[in-house]
Amino acid sequence: MEMVSKKYVYFFGEGKKEMKNLLGGKGANLSEMTNIGLPVPYGFTITTEVCNLFYELGKKYPKGMDDQIDENLKKLEEKMGMVFGDEENPLLVSVRSGAAISMPGMMDTVLNLGLNDKTIKALIEKTKNERFAWDSYRRFVQMFGDVVMGVEHDSFEEALQARKDKKKVKYDTELDAEDLKGLVEDYKKIIKKAKGKSFPQDPREQLKMSIDAVFGSWNNKRAISYRNLHDIPHNIGTAVNVQVMVFGNMGKSSGTGVAFTRDPATGKDEFYGEYLMNAQGEDVVAGIRTPKHISKLEKEMPDIYKQLIDIRRKLEDHYRDMQDVEFTIQEGKLYMLQTRTGKRTASAALRIAVDMVDKKYIDKKTAVTRVEPQMLDQLLHKQLDIKAKHKSELLAKGLPASPGAALGRVVFDADSAVEEAKNGNVILVRTETSPEDIQGMAAAQGILTARGGMTSHAAVVARGMGKCCVAGAEDIKVFESKKYFKVNGKQIKKYDWITLDGSTGEIFVGKIPVVDPVLGEDFKKFMSWVDDYRKLGVRTNADTPNDSKVAISFGAEGIGLCRTEHMFFEADRIKAVRKMIVAGNREEREKALAKLLPMQKKDFIEIFKVMNDLPVTIRLLDPPLHEFLPNEDEDIKEIAGELGLKFDELKATINALHEINPMLGHRGCRLSITYPEILEMQVRAIFEATVDLIRKKYKVKPEVMIPLVGTVREVKVLKEQIIKIADSIMKKENLKFDYKVGTMIEIPRACVTADEIAKEAEFFSFGTNDLTQMTFGFSRDDSGKFLPDYLEKGILDKDPFATLDKDGVGQLIKMAVEKGRKVRKNLKIGICGEHGGDPSSVEFCHMVGMDYVSCSPYRIPIARLAAAHAALKEKEKKNS
Ligand code: ADP
Ligand code: MG
Ligand code: MG
């Protein structure tokens, strides 16, 4: 029995918009537009399934496909009353690629297919327009030669330029039929010379070669790397669309254009677009002539304009989203050639989402899913004035480490940054930054480093501060002591002005004006919907009252990580901190700590005040102590003087504190084990601040967090000490207060023994920076040396310090959550690493059932939206 072959080809109208996976985005929407009665030239779509079979069968087509193409071609001919390859009434088509997800790496479109040395005569005869006919032919030979046969695009451009030069004209529209006819011959010769093969005259062969080329392009290098970059699966395939040609290049009453149903920059409900008369295909976007604003069409062709306005409404009514369309006018008649969801800026996305809900086009849930979390980043930072930026001199480019814009005078050390910032904006420029630079970084408008990656100290700290940072600008050589940097033969000195764009990594000479972010009504309304859907709480990582305030304005529901050590770097305290560190015995150390106590207490009071009844998780001292001490002899000398020590003495102490592997050394809770008096001071400061504020009617919710725990006994010992301090304060003050004691989970052993640890800990907070570092055995500060190779060679898909490694680190987290909750049902669980603000990591946190994520203030809206998306996605999965 003869098998009925599968349907491989769909005539426009047989498909619908929901069939994107099978017909590709372009094909599905061409069918949809046909179905809703829009003027779409006839055509058909060869499915994405054929693309996959093509590769499975070793670049052969499934049986029956050729017949289906013939049938559909016949149908086209009948509808048009024309015949493909006919010498009197030839049908011409375009061949267009189109995957389910739009992909610039794919084959370009071929227009005017079906022309050859014979059919051209019929086209001339029929249109009585010799120039148009030759223009169409030369475009076809060029496109075919370029995208199907693989001849250098430039060689065609050169030939065209030569013809224009010879005639001393500027635009291709100024070439006449003779010139274009000559150009066709030029092009054919170019093809023959480059490929040793002639341009094919048989239309069926032209069509077959073009279809081959589209499917072939699915696995070209450009397409593969585009898919890798954008997480598009490699097995979804592309479709091929074959469509009857309409001509925008037939003269004055013809033209072509692109339009958006709304303004894609602002989201305003206003028709937006550009067109060119007497032009074809990509001419508008290719910039060969300057296109006109769509509003001009109203005067030029009022009927067409009115039709377009109707179509604009019809499309939005139908798709319920902003559309991006292509149209062509052939001798006063309008045709639609494409529609798809229009790309838009973040503010446009919000405007459109809110407006469409207001107009009852979509519900709130749909509105929430339409905005990508990462997009919100654009809204939260200062930006360079676009026009001024284009006019400015680009100095170099580094990594876009922390978004926003900054301009200021260059300084080369943290102290100068602090000092000069009093007189105006400064940019701190360093080869790389270290914890000693924190004050300077805080004082600077922006930070520029010559070395380091997206997770370098400068990048992480700057993102935390919401401060613009360009990191790893390799072309720059910084001479810190000589106070200048060199780049591409140019020298920039201390106090010279530069401008940074942290969103692109660009560095400019001089001042470029910046514009402030405005979080308007749309943002507020939209975010309130977001909060209705999310289940995860969103807290912030904040160390100062100011960060806390910013975080609250962005919707933080508490502090998930307050790092006490950042407070230690402030100018008025670092001395006491250093005294504490170099103290020879407990007595001396306690003396130094006694000086720090009131300062820490004041910090906590201020932060508690801002957060009022929201929980505040405070981490006990975490970094290795030598980070607080100077490195250079010059500085050691100075500090020895200040501390009343001898240079040699201090130097010896510093040397003694030196560790071979500080990240695995004397840090975290190990500090409190060795020096219980440090913990004592910090905990006292926290609880005394609590008492003070409770007396003033604040509701304080302190949570003391023990870092770098590996065994439950560490927790037990320290928790007992914390409880003792709390009890003594309560007794002395005759006042009761609530508090929690919990742990960071950032050592694999803590995950594996989480059930033990949960017996003591009242909450877990995953410190995924360290947990990632320790699970992979990658030093975060050194990973810049090898991670790029890992990514390039495909050993890792993503930088695990930026996106949580779900298969490894994530499994440890999952295990810890399960084990922890088994022992303590109401165990509060959150995350406070860099990942807390990364959308896909947030989704993971939702899936494993955490209570909250904590991230830097400027990522809070992103985390809120990502949490809503995660919850909606889960619901949808359950329903299907
Ligand atoms: P892309 O995906 O790069 O936008 P398209 O397949 O949409 O490629 O086509 C490129 C250009 O050619 C567009 O301007 C499109 O409108 C035009 N075009 C495609 N098919 C036809 C056709 N049958 N008639 C006229 N113009 C066409
Ligand atoms: Mg297109
Ligand atoms: Mg840590």
Coordinates of C-alpha atoms in Angstrom, one line a residue, residues 261-498:
T261 CA 2.0 49.8 15.5
R262 CA 3.3 51.9 18.4
D263 CA 6.4 54.0 19.0
P264 CA 9.0 51.3 20.0
A265 CA 11.1 53.9 21.9
T266 CA 8.4 55.4 24.1
G267 CA 5.5 53.0 23.7
K268 CA 3.3 55.9 22.8
D269 CA 0.1 54.7 21.0
E270 CA 1.2 56.3 17.8
F271 CA 1.9 54.8 14.4
Y272 CA 5.6 54.8 13.8
G273 CA 7.5 53.9 10.6
E274 CA 9.6 54.7 7.6
Y275 CA 9.2 54.2 3.9
L276 CA 10.9 54.8 0.6
M277 CA 9.2 55.3 -2.8
N278 CA 10.5 53.3 -5.8
A279 CA 12.4 50.9 -3.7
Q280 CA 12.5 47.2 -3.0
G281 CA 13.0 44.9 0.0
E282 CA 15.6 45.9 2.5
D283 CA 16.3 49.3 0.9
V284 CA 14.7 51.1 3.8
V285 CA 16.8 49.5 6.5
A286 CA 20.0 49.3 4.4
G287 CA 20.2 53.1 4.4
I288 CA 20.9 53.5 0.6
R289 CA 18.6 56.6 0.6
T290 CA 17.2 58.3 3.7
P291 CA 13.7 57.0 4.2
K292 CA 10.7 59.3 5.0
H293 CA 8.7 59.3 8.2
I294 CA 5.4 57.4 7.8
S295 CA 3.3 60.5 8.5
K296 CA 4.5 61.9 5.2
L297 CA 2.7 59.1 3.4
E298 CA -0.6 60.6 4.5
K299 CA 0.0 63.5 2.0
E300 CA 1.8 61.4 -0.6
M301 CA -0.7 58.5 -0.8
P302 CA -3.7 59.2 1.5
D303 CA -5.6 56.1 0.5
I304 CA -2.7 53.8 1.3
Y305 CA -2.1 55.7 4.5
K306 CA -5.6 55.2 5.6
Q307 CA -5.5 51.5 4.8
L308 CA -2.3 51.1 6.8
I309 CA -3.9 52.9 9.8
D310 CA -6.8 50.4 9.6
I311 CA -4.4 47.5 9.4
R312 CA -2.5 48.8 12.4
R313 CA -5.7 48.7 14.5
K314 CA -6.7 45.4 13.1
L315 CA -3.4 43.8 13.9
E316 CA -3.3 45.1 17.4
D317 CA -6.9 44.0 18.0
H318 CA -5.9 40.6 16.8
Y319 CA -2.5 40.1 18.3
R320 CA -3.1 42.2 21.4
D321 CA 0.5 43.3 21.3
M322 CA 2.7 45.9 19.5
Q323 CA 3.5 44.6 16.0
D324 CA 6.4 45.3 13.7
V325 CA 5.3 45.1 10.0
E326 CA 6.8 45.2 6.5
F327 CA 4.7 46.4 3.6
T328 CA 5.1 47.1 -0.1
I329 CA 3.1 49.3 -2.4
Q330 CA 2.9 48.2 -6.0
E331 CA 1.5 50.8 -8.3
G332 CA -0.9 52.2 -5.7
K333 CA -1.9 48.9 -4.2
L334 CA -0.8 47.9 -0.6
Y335 CA 0.5 44.5 0.3
M336 CA 1.6 43.2 3.8
L337 CA 4.7 41.1 3.8
Q338 CA 5.4 40.4 7.5
T339 CA 4.2 41.0 11.0
R340 CA 5.8 40.0 14.3
T341 CA 6.0 41.2 17.9
G342 CA 7.9 44.4 17.9
K343 CA 11.1 44.9 19.9
R344 CA 10.9 47.8 22.3
T345 CA 12.8 49.6 25.0
A346 CA 12.1 49.0 28.6
S347 CA 10.1 52.1 29.1
A348 CA 8.1 51.3 26.0
A349 CA 7.5 47.8 27.2
L350 CA 6.0 49.1 30.5
R351 CA 3.9 51.8 28.7
I352 CA 2.5 49.3 26.3
A353 CA 1.8 46.7 29.0
V354 CA 0.0 49.2 31.2
D355 CA -1.9 50.8 28.4
M356 CA -3.1 47.4 27.0
V357 CA -4.3 46.4 30.4
D358 CA -6.1 49.7 30.8
K359 CA -7.8 49.2 27.4
K360 CA -8.7 45.7 28.3
Y361 CA -6.6 44.2 25.5
I362 CA -4.8 41.9 27.8
D363 CA -5.1 40.9 31.5
K364 CA -2.5 41.7 34.2
K365 CA -1.0 38.3 34.1
T366 CA -0.2 38.6 30.4
A367 CA 1.2 42.1 31.0
V368 CA 3.6 40.8 33.6
T369 CA 4.9 38.0 31.4
R370 CA 5.5 40.4 28.5
V371 CA 8.3 42.2 30.2
E372 CA 11.7 40.5 30.5
P373 CA 13.1 41.0 34.0
Q374 CA 16.6 41.9 32.7
M375 CA 15.1 44.7 30.7
L376 CA 14.2 46.7 33.8
D377 CA 17.9 47.2 34.3
Q378 CA 17.7 49.9 31.6
L379 CA 15.3 51.9 33.7
L380 CA 17.2 52.0 37.0
H381 CA 20.4 53.7 36.0
K382 CA 21.5 57.0 34.7
Q383 CA 22.1 57.0 31.0
L384 CA 24.2 58.9 28.6
D385 CA 22.4 61.3 26.4
I386 CA 22.2 59.3 23.1
K387 CA 22.8 62.2 20.7
A388 CA 25.7 63.6 22.6
K389 CA 27.2 60.1 22.9
H390 CA 27.2 59.6 19.1
K391 CA 29.2 62.8 18.7
S392 CA 31.8 61.9 21.3
E393 CA 35.3 60.4 20.9
L394 CA 35.4 56.7 21.9
L395 CA 38.6 56.1 23.8
A396 CA 38.4 52.3 24.4
K397 CA 36.0 49.5 25.3
G398 CA 36.0 47.3 28.3
L399 CA 33.4 45.0 29.9
P400 CA 30.0 46.4 30.8
A401 CA 30.5 45.4 34.4
S402 CA 27.9 47.6 36.1
P403 CA 25.3 49.5 34.1
G404 CA 24.6 53.2 34.1
A405 CA 26.6 56.2 33.1
A406 CA 29.2 58.3 34.9
L407 CA 31.4 61.3 34.1
G408 CA 34.1 62.8 36.2
R409 CA 37.7 63.7 36.6
V410 CA 40.2 60.9 36.7
V411 CA 41.9 59.9 39.9
F412 CA 44.1 56.9 40.5
D413 CA 43.8 56.0 44.2
A414 CA 41.0 55.7 46.7
D415 CA 42.1 58.5 49.0
S416 CA 42.2 61.0 46.1
A417 CA 38.8 59.8 45.1
V418 CA 37.4 60.5 48.6
E419 CA 39.2 63.9 48.7
E420 CA 38.4 65.1 45.2
A421 CA 34.8 63.9 45.3
K422 CA 34.2 66.8 47.7
N423 CA 34.8 69.1 44.8
G424 CA 32.9 67.3 42.1
N425 CA 32.6 64.1 40.2
V426 CA 35.5 61.7 40.0
I427 CA 36.1 58.5 38.1
L428 CA 38.4 56.0 39.9
V429 CA 40.8 54.4 37.5
R430 CA 42.9 51.4 38.6
T431 CA 44.6 48.4 37.1
E432 CA 42.3 46.5 39.4
T433 CA 40.6 47.2 42.7
S434 CA 40.8 45.6 46.1
P435 CA 38.8 45.8 49.3
E436 CA 41.0 48.7 50.4
D437 CA 39.5 50.8 47.6
I438 CA 36.0 50.5 48.8
Q439 CA 35.8 54.0 50.2
G440 CA 37.2 55.5 47.0
M441 CA 34.8 53.4 45.0
A442 CA 31.9 54.7 47.1
A443 CA 33.0 58.3 46.6
A444 CA 33.5 58.0 42.8
Q445 CA 30.8 58.4 40.2
G446 CA 32.2 55.5 38.3
I447 CA 35.0 52.9 38.3
L448 CA 37.3 51.9 35.4
T449 CA 39.7 49.0 35.6
A450 CA 42.2 47.7 33.1
R451 CA 42.0 44.1 34.4
G452 CA 39.4 41.7 35.8
G453 CA 36.2 40.2 34.5
M454 CA 32.5 40.5 35.1
T455 CA 33.0 39.0 38.6
S456 CA 36.1 40.9 39.5
H457 CA 36.2 42.8 42.8
A458 CA 35.5 46.1 41.0
A459 CA 32.5 44.6 39.1
V460 CA 30.9 42.9 42.0
V461 CA 31.3 45.8 44.4
A462 CA 30.1 48.4 41.8
R463 CA 27.0 46.4 41.0
G464 CA 26.3 46.1 44.7
M465 CA 26.6 49.9 45.0
G466 CA 24.5 50.4 41.8
K467 CA 27.5 52.3 40.5
C468 CA 28.7 52.5 36.9
C469 CA 31.7 50.3 36.2
V470 CA 33.7 49.4 33.2
A471 CA 36.1 46.6 34.0
G472 CA 38.8 44.8 32.1
A473 CA 39.5 47.5 29.5
E474 CA 42.6 45.6 28.2
D475 CA 43.8 48.4 25.9
I476 CA 44.4 50.7 28.9
K477 CA 47.7 50.7 30.8
V478 CA 47.4 52.4 34.2
F479 CA 50.4 54.0 35.8
E480 CA 49.0 54.6 39.3
S481 CA 52.0 56.1 40.8
K482 CA 52.7 58.4 37.9
K483 CA 49.1 59.3 37.8
Y484 CA 48.1 58.8 34.2
F485 CA 46.9 56.0 31.9
K486 CA 47.7 55.3 28.4
V487 CA 45.4 54.0 25.7
N488 CA 46.0 53.6 22.0
G489 CA 48.8 56.1 22.1
K490 CA 46.8 58.6 24.0
Q491 CA 47.6 59.8 27.5
I492 CA 44.9 60.7 30.1
K493 CA 46.2 62.5 33.2
K494 CA 44.9 63.0 36.7
Y495 CA 41.9 65.4 36.7
D496 CA 41.2 64.9 32.9
W497 CA 37.5 64.4 32.3
I498 CA 36.2 61.0 31.0

